[in-house]
Amino acid sequence: MANYDFKTFDGKVTASREWLAKEYRGLRTGRASPAILDSVAVSAYGSMMPLKQVANVGVEDARTLRVQPFDAALLKDIERAISAANLGIGTSSDGASVRVSFPELTSERREQLVKVAKGKLEEARTTLRIARDETWKEIQVKEQEGTLTEDDKYSLKEELQKKVDKANEELEKAFEAKEKEMST
């Protein structure tokens, strides 16, 4: 059997899996997670800066984060930026830090979040399908060039499909874990 280097395909699978994990970290559940604030930009020192460059974000309890600015002068700007981000979370300042509280999720909001998570899963699967199709075309071209036999082509197709099935299974597990997290 001829060898085919699946490195490019494997890289795309890894990128797809990491993208989905990053997207899922940004989906708000009933639990406080510092990743929710990753997209918040604060007006500081004359430019927009990511929140994590101007403050330390820590989990205070299951539904509260504490944002501790490195420079106390930025406290109001940080509170304003978090509020303006429309993340569905409440903010309050105690003079030294900002407390970010996460309200209980309603059943309607949970259903919306599950739909969003399912949509992200489909995006990751689409990326995977595109990578599979590109790899399959490369294999077919190699067969036409004479570097692979027809038997090699079909055994590589089986190997490719096994990799796709495994990757889809991992993506599905990530979705199921996020769905479970959102429903508790």
PDB file of C-alpha atoms in Angstrom:
ATOM      1  CA  MET A   1       0.000   0.000   0.000  1.00  0.00           C
ATOM      2  CA  ALA A   2       1.312   3.421  -0.924  1.00  0.00           C
ATOM      3  CA  ASN A   3       1.742   6.010   1.755  1.00  0.00           C
ATOM      4  CA  TYR A   4      -0.076   9.297   1.700  1.00  0.00           C
ATOM      5  CA  ASP A   5       0.783  12.117   4.066  1.00  0.00           C
ATOM      6  CA  PHE A   6      -2.388  13.137   5.882  1.00  0.00           C
ATOM      7  CA  LYS A   7      -0.522  15.906   7.752  1.00  0.00           C
ATOM      8  CA  THR A   8      -2.427  18.742   6.046  1.00  0.00           C
ATOM      9  CA  PHE A   9      -5.763  17.030   6.640  1.00  0.00           C
ATOM     10  CA  ASP A  10      -4.878  16.267  10.280  1.00  0.00           C
ATOM     11  CA  GLY A  11      -3.908  19.918  10.761  1.00  0.00           C
ATOM     12  CA  LYS A  12      -7.291  21.041   9.448  1.00  0.00           C
ATOM     13  CA  VAL A  13      -9.048  18.562  11.754  1.00  0.00           C
ATOM     14  CA  THR A  14      -7.109  19.915  14.735  1.00  0.00           C
ATOM     15  CA  ALA A  15      -7.855  23.510  13.718  1.00  0.00           C
ATOM     16  CA  SER A  16     -11.559  22.692  13.382  1.00  0.00           C
ATOM     17  CA  ARG A  17     -11.640  21.010  16.802  1.00  0.00           C
ATOM     18  CA  GLU A  18      -9.783  23.927  18.438  1.00  0.00           C
ATOM     19  CA  TRP A  19     -12.068  26.478  16.752  1.00  0.00           C
ATOM     20  CA  LEU A  20     -15.148  24.679  18.076  1.00  0.00           C
ATOM     21  CA  ALA A  21     -13.684  24.505  21.595  1.00  0.00           C
ATOM     22  CA  LYS A  22     -12.908  28.245  21.484  1.00  0.00           C
ATOM     23  CA  GLU A  23     -16.416  29.054  20.257  1.00  0.00           C
ATOM     24  CA  TYR A  24     -17.939  26.898  22.989  1.00  0.00           C
ATOM     25  CA  ARG A  25     -15.854  28.616  25.679  1.00  0.00           C
ATOM     26  CA  GLY A  26     -17.428  31.894  24.571  1.00  0.00           C
ATOM     27  CA  LEU A  27     -21.004  30.594  24.881  1.00  0.00           C
ATOM     28  CA  ARG A  28     -22.492  31.746  28.146  1.00  0.00           C
ATOM     29  CA  THR A  29     -23.839  29.096  30.415  1.00  0.00           C
ATOM     30  CA  GLY A  30     -25.208  29.537  33.921  1.00  0.00           C
ATOM     31  CA  ARG A  31     -21.645  29.306  35.230  1.00  0.00           C
ATOM     32  CA  ALA A  32     -19.172  32.165  35.399  1.00  0.00           C
ATOM     33  CA  SER A  33     -16.325  31.725  32.940  1.00  0.00           C
ATOM     34  CA  PRO A  34     -13.527  34.238  32.266  1.00  0.00           C
ATOM     35  CA  ALA A  35     -13.575  33.181  28.579  1.00  0.00           C
ATOM     36  CA  ILE A  36     -16.901  35.024  28.198  1.00  0.00           C
ATOM     37  CA  LEU A  37     -15.003  38.303  28.539  1.00  0.00           C
ATOM     38  CA  ASP A  38     -12.346  37.445  25.910  1.00  0.00           C
ATOM     39  CA  SER A  39     -14.098  39.542  23.268  1.00  0.00           C
ATOM     40  CA  VAL A  40     -14.376  42.656  25.482  1.00  0.00           C
ATOM     41  CA  ALA A  41     -12.188  45.584  24.402  1.00  0.00           C
ATOM     42  CA  VAL A  42     -11.497  48.451  26.804  1.00  0.00           C
ATOM     43  CA  SER A  43     -10.667  52.030  25.863  1.00  0.00           C
ATOM     44  CA  ALA A  44      -7.351  52.481  27.676  1.00  0.00           C
ATOM     45  CA  TYR A  45      -4.392  54.793  27.164  1.00  0.00           C
ATOM     46  CA  GLY A  46      -5.813  56.186  23.935  1.00  0.00           C
ATOM     47  CA  SER A  47      -6.549  52.883  22.196  1.00  0.00           C
ATOM     48  CA  MET A  48      -8.793  49.842  22.410  1.00  0.00           C
ATOM     49  CA  MET A  49      -7.169  46.984  24.315  1.00  0.00           C
ATOM     50  CA  PRO A  50      -8.358  43.464  25.149  1.00  0.00           C
ATOM     51  CA  LEU A  51      -9.666  43.258  28.713  1.00  0.00           C
ATOM     52  CA  LYS A  52      -7.078  40.657  29.711  1.00  0.00           C
ATOM     53  CA  GLN A  53      -4.287  43.155  28.903  1.00  0.00           C
ATOM     54  CA  VAL A  54      -5.598  45.722  31.382  1.00  0.00           C
ATOM     55  CA  ALA A  55      -7.095  43.541  34.123  1.00  0.00           C
ATOM     56  CA  ASN A  56      -6.972  40.185  35.828  1.00  0.00           C
ATOM     57  CA  VAL A  57     -10.207  38.170  35.532  1.00  0.00           C
ATOM     58  CA  GLY A  58     -10.918  35.539  38.168  1.00  0.00           C
ATOM     59  CA  VAL A  59     -13.832  33.359  39.215  1.00  0.00           C
ATOM     60  CA  GLU A  60     -15.292  34.434  42.542  1.00  0.00           C
ATOM     61  CA  ASP A  61     -18.047  31.811  42.714  1.00  0.00           C
ATOM     62  CA  ALA A  62     -20.221  29.760  40.345  1.00  0.00           C
ATOM     63  CA  ARG A  63     -22.047  32.833  39.016  1.00  0.00           C
ATOM     64  CA  THR A  64     -19.636  35.713  39.671  1.00  0.00           C
ATOM     65  CA  LEU A  65     -16.371  36.915  38.160  1.00  0.00           C
ATOM     66  CA  ARG A  66     -14.106  39.542  39.686  1.00  0.00           C
ATOM     67  CA  VAL A  67     -12.235  41.834  37.301  1.00  0.00           C
ATOM     68  CA  GLN A  68      -9.220  43.443  38.992  1.00  0.00           C
ATOM     69  CA  PRO A  69      -7.690  46.254  36.876  1.00  0.00           C
ATOM     70  CA  PHE A  70      -3.904  46.590  36.801  1.00  0.00           C
ATOM     71  CA  ASP A  71      -4.434  50.377  36.879  1.00  0.00           C
ATOM     72  CA  ALA A  72      -7.234  51.608  39.182  1.00  0.00           C
ATOM     73  CA  ALA A  73      -7.830  54.594  36.853  1.00  0.00           C
ATOM     74  CA  LEU A  74      -9.288  52.177  34.271  1.00  0.00           C
ATOM     75  CA  LEU A  75     -12.019  50.841  36.578  1.00  0.00           C
ATOM     76  CA  LYS A  76     -14.864  52.902  35.063  1.00  0.00           C
ATOM     77  CA  ASP A  77     -13.679  52.195  31.492  1.00  0.00           C
ATOM     78  CA  ILE A  78     -13.606  48.468  32.213  1.00  0.00           C
ATOM     79  CA  GLU A  79     -17.087  48.510  33.748  1.00  0.00           C
ATOM     80  CA  ARG A  80     -18.395  50.526  30.776  1.00  0.00           C
ATOM     81  CA  ALA A  81     -16.788  48.149  28.233  1.00  0.00           C
ATOM     82  CA  ILE A  82     -18.243  45.039  29.887  1.00  0.00           C
ATOM     83  CA  SER A  83     -21.714  46.603  30.028  1.00  0.00           C
ATOM     84  CA  ALA A  84     -21.476  47.753  26.400  1.00  0.00           C
ATOM     85  CA  ALA A  85     -20.556  44.241  25.227  1.00  0.00           C
ATOM     86  CA  ASN A  86     -24.207  43.124  25.648  1.00  0.00           C
ATOM     87  CA  LEU A  87     -23.307  39.739  27.084  1.00  0.00           C
ATOM     88  CA  GLY A  88     -26.427  39.482  29.221  1.00  0.00           C
ATOM     89  CA  ILE A  89     -24.446  39.852  32.435  1.00  0.00           C
ATOM     90  CA  GLY A  90     -24.600  42.403  35.235  1.00  0.00           C
ATOM     91  CA  THR A  91     -21.730  44.558  36.480  1.00  0.00           C
ATOM     92  CA  SER A  92     -21.097  46.406  39.716  1.00  0.00           C
ATOM     93  CA  SER A  93     -18.032  48.204  41.020  1.00  0.00           C
ATOM     94  CA  ASP A  94     -16.772  48.205  44.598  1.00  0.00           C
ATOM     95  CA  GLY A  95     -14.173  50.919  43.971  1.00  0.00           C
ATOM     96  CA  ALA A  96     -11.231  48.537  43.506  1.00  0.00           C
ATOM     97  CA  SER A  97     -12.640  45.923  41.146  1.00  0.00           C
ATOM     98  CA  VAL A  98     -15.649  45.083  38.991  1.00  0.00           C
ATOM     99  CA  ARG A  99     -17.926  42.204  39.899  1.00  0.00           C
ATOM    100  CA  VAL A 100     -19.580  40.518  36.936  1.00  0.00           C
ATOM    101  CA  SER A 101     -22.653  38.479  37.836  1.00  0.00           C
ATOM    102  CA  PHE A 102     -24.312  35.879  35.641  1.00  0.00           C
ATOM    103  CA  PRO A 103     -28.081  35.573  36.020  1.00  0.00           C
ATOM    104  CA  GLU A 104     -29.764  32.166  35.995  1.00  0.00           C
ATOM    105  CA  LEU A 105     -30.476  31.030  32.459  1.00  0.00           C
ATOM    106  CA  THR A 106     -34.117  30.806  31.475  1.00  0.00           C
ATOM    107  CA  SER A 107     -35.266  27.691  29.647  1.00  0.00           C
ATOM    108  CA  GLU A 108     -35.835  29.775  26.484  1.00  0.00           C
ATOM    109  CA  ARG A 109     -32.283  31.146  26.642  1.00  0.00           C
ATOM    110  CA  ARG A 110     -30.902  27.634  27.180  1.00  0.00           C
ATOM    111  CA  GLU A 111     -32.751  26.444  24.063  1.00  0.00           C
ATOM    112  CA  GLN A 112     -31.318  29.374  22.082  1.00  0.00           C
ATOM    113  CA  LEU A 113     -27.809  28.582  23.308  1.00  0.00           C
ATOM    114  CA  VAL A 114     -28.192  24.908  22.378  1.00  0.00           C
ATOM    115  CA  LYS A 115     -29.252  25.989  18.865  1.00  0.00           C
ATOM    116  CA  VAL A 116     -26.223  28.283  18.621  1.00  0.00           C
ATOM    117  CA  ALA A 117     -23.965  25.442  19.822  1.00  0.00           C
ATOM    118  CA  LYS A 118     -25.517  23.099  17.249  1.00  0.00           C
ATOM    119  CA  GLY A 119     -24.874  25.713  14.542  1.00  0.00           C
ATOM    120  CA  LYS A 120     -21.216  25.948  15.598  1.00  0.00           C
ATOM    121  CA  LEU A 121     -21.011  22.143  15.420  1.00  0.00           C
ATOM    122  CA  GLU A 122     -22.355  22.230  11.864  1.00  0.00           C
ATOM    123  CA  GLU A 123     -19.799  24.903  10.893  1.00  0.00           C
ATOM    124  CA  ALA A 124     -16.995  22.683  12.218  1.00  0.00           C
ATOM    125  CA  ARG A 125     -18.418  19.678  10.351  1.00  0.00           C
ATOM    126  CA  THR A 126     -18.615  21.699   7.134  1.00  0.00           C
ATOM    127  CA  THR A 127     -14.950  22.631   7.500  1.00  0.00           C
ATOM    128  CA  LEU A 128     -14.184  18.956   8.013  1.00  0.00           C
ATOM    129  CA  ARG A 129     -16.136  17.958   4.882  1.00  0.00           C
ATOM    130  CA  ILE A 130     -14.282  20.542   2.813  1.00  0.00           C
ATOM    131  CA  ALA A 131     -10.928  19.249   4.110  1.00  0.00           C
ATOM    132  CA  ARG A 132     -11.985  15.676   3.316  1.00  0.00           C
ATOM    133  CA  ASP A 133     -13.006  16.634  -0.230  1.00  0.00           C
ATOM    134  CA  GLU A 134      -9.721  18.484  -0.828  1.00  0.00           C
ATOM    135  CA  THR A 135      -7.716  15.498   0.432  1.00  0.00           C
ATOM    136  CA  TRP A 136      -9.743  13.071  -1.690  1.00  0.00           C
ATOM    137  CA  LYS A 137      -9.103  15.209  -4.780  1.00  0.00           C
ATOM    138  CA  GLU A 138      -5.361  15.179  -4.021  1.00  0.00           C
ATOM    139  CA  ILE A 139      -5.450  11.373  -3.760  1.00  0.00           C
ATOM    140  CA  GLN A 140      -7.307  11.111  -7.080  1.00  0.00           C
ATOM    141  CA  VAL A 141      -4.770  13.386  -8.776  1.00  0.00           C
ATOM    142  CA  LYS A 142      -1.910  11.234  -7.453  1.00  0.00           C
ATOM    143  CA  GLU A 143      -3.626   8.159  -8.888  1.00  0.00           C
ATOM    144  CA  GLN A 144      -4.049   9.863 -12.271  1.00  0.00           C
ATOM    145  CA  GLU A 145      -0.373  10.863 -12.217  1.00  0.00           C
ATOM    146  CA  GLY A 146       0.521   7.223 -11.648  1.00  0.00           C
ATOM    147  CA  THR A 147       1.998   7.629  -8.152  1.00  0.00           C
ATOM    148  CA  LEU A 148      -0.828   5.577  -6.631  1.00  0.00           C
ATOM    149  CA  THR A 149      -2.561   2.460  -7.853  1.00  0.00           C
ATOM    150  CA  GLU A 150      -6.337   2.219  -7.906  1.00  0.00           C
ATOM    151  CA  ASP A 151      -6.197  -0.166  -4.928  1.00  0.00           C
ATOM    152  CA  ASP A 152      -4.049   2.347  -3.040  1.00  0.00           C
ATOM    153  CA  LYS A 153      -6.547   5.085  -3.852  1.00  0.00           C
ATOM    154  CA  TYR A 154      -9.458   3.148  -2.357  1.00  0.00           C
ATOM    155  CA  SER A 155      -7.540   1.997   0.710  1.00  0.00           C
ATOM    156  CA  LEU A 156      -6.529   5.634   1.310  1.00  0.00           C
ATOM    157  CA  LYS A 157     -10.173   6.636   0.867  1.00  0.00           C
ATOM    158  CA  GLU A 158     -11.117   4.172   3.631  1.00  0.00           C
ATOM    159  CA  GLU A 159      -8.365   5.528   5.880  1.00  0.00           C
ATOM    160  CA  LEU A 160      -9.526   9.085   5.182  1.00  0.00           C
ATOM    161  CA  GLN A 161     -13.125   8.165   6.021  1.00  0.00           C
ATOM    162  CA  LYS A 162     -12.005   6.593   9.320  1.00  0.00           C
ATOM    163  CA  LYS A 163     -10.217   9.837  10.207  1.00  0.00           C
ATOM    164  CA  VAL A 164     -13.331  11.851   9.285  1.00  0.00           C
ATOM    165  CA  ASP A 165     -15.586   9.575  11.360  1.00  0.00           C
ATOM    166  CA  LYS A 166     -13.253   9.866  14.368  1.00  0.00           C
ATOM    167  CA  ALA A 167     -13.112  13.658  14.044  1.00  0.00           C
ATOM    168  CA  ASN A 168     -16.916  13.907  13.724  1.00  0.00           C
ATOM    169  CA  GLU A 169     -17.265  11.755  16.829  1.00  0.00           C
ATOM    170  CA  GLU A 170     -14.941  14.096  18.765  1.00  0.00           C
ATOM    171  CA  LEU A 171     -16.866  17.163  17.580  1.00  0.00           C
ATOM    172  CA  GLU A 172     -20.155  15.513  18.596  1.00  0.00           C
ATOM    173  CA  LYS A 173     -18.740  14.724  22.063  1.00  0.00           C
ATOM    174  CA  ALA A 174     -17.727  18.375  22.474  1.00  0.00           C
ATOM    175  CA  PHE A 175     -21.273  19.436  21.545  1.00  0.00           C
ATOM    176  CA  GLU A 176     -22.847  16.922  23.942  1.00  0.00           C
ATOM    177  CA  ALA A 177     -20.600  18.119  26.787  1.00  0.00           C
ATOM    178  CA  LYS A 178     -21.534  21.758  26.110  1.00  0.00           C
ATOM    179  CA  GLU A 179     -25.224  20.865  25.840  1.00  0.00           C
ATOM    180  CA  LYS A 180     -25.037  19.067  29.195  1.00  0.00           C
ATOM    181  CA  GLU A 181     -23.231  22.042  30.749  1.00  0.00           C
ATOM    182  CA  MET A 182     -25.926  24.420  29.489  1.00  0.00           C
ATOM    183  CA  SER A 183     -28.772  22.296  30.796  1.00  0.00           C
ATOM    184  CA  THR A 184     -27.468  22.108  34.377  1.00  0.00           C
TER     185      THR A 184
END
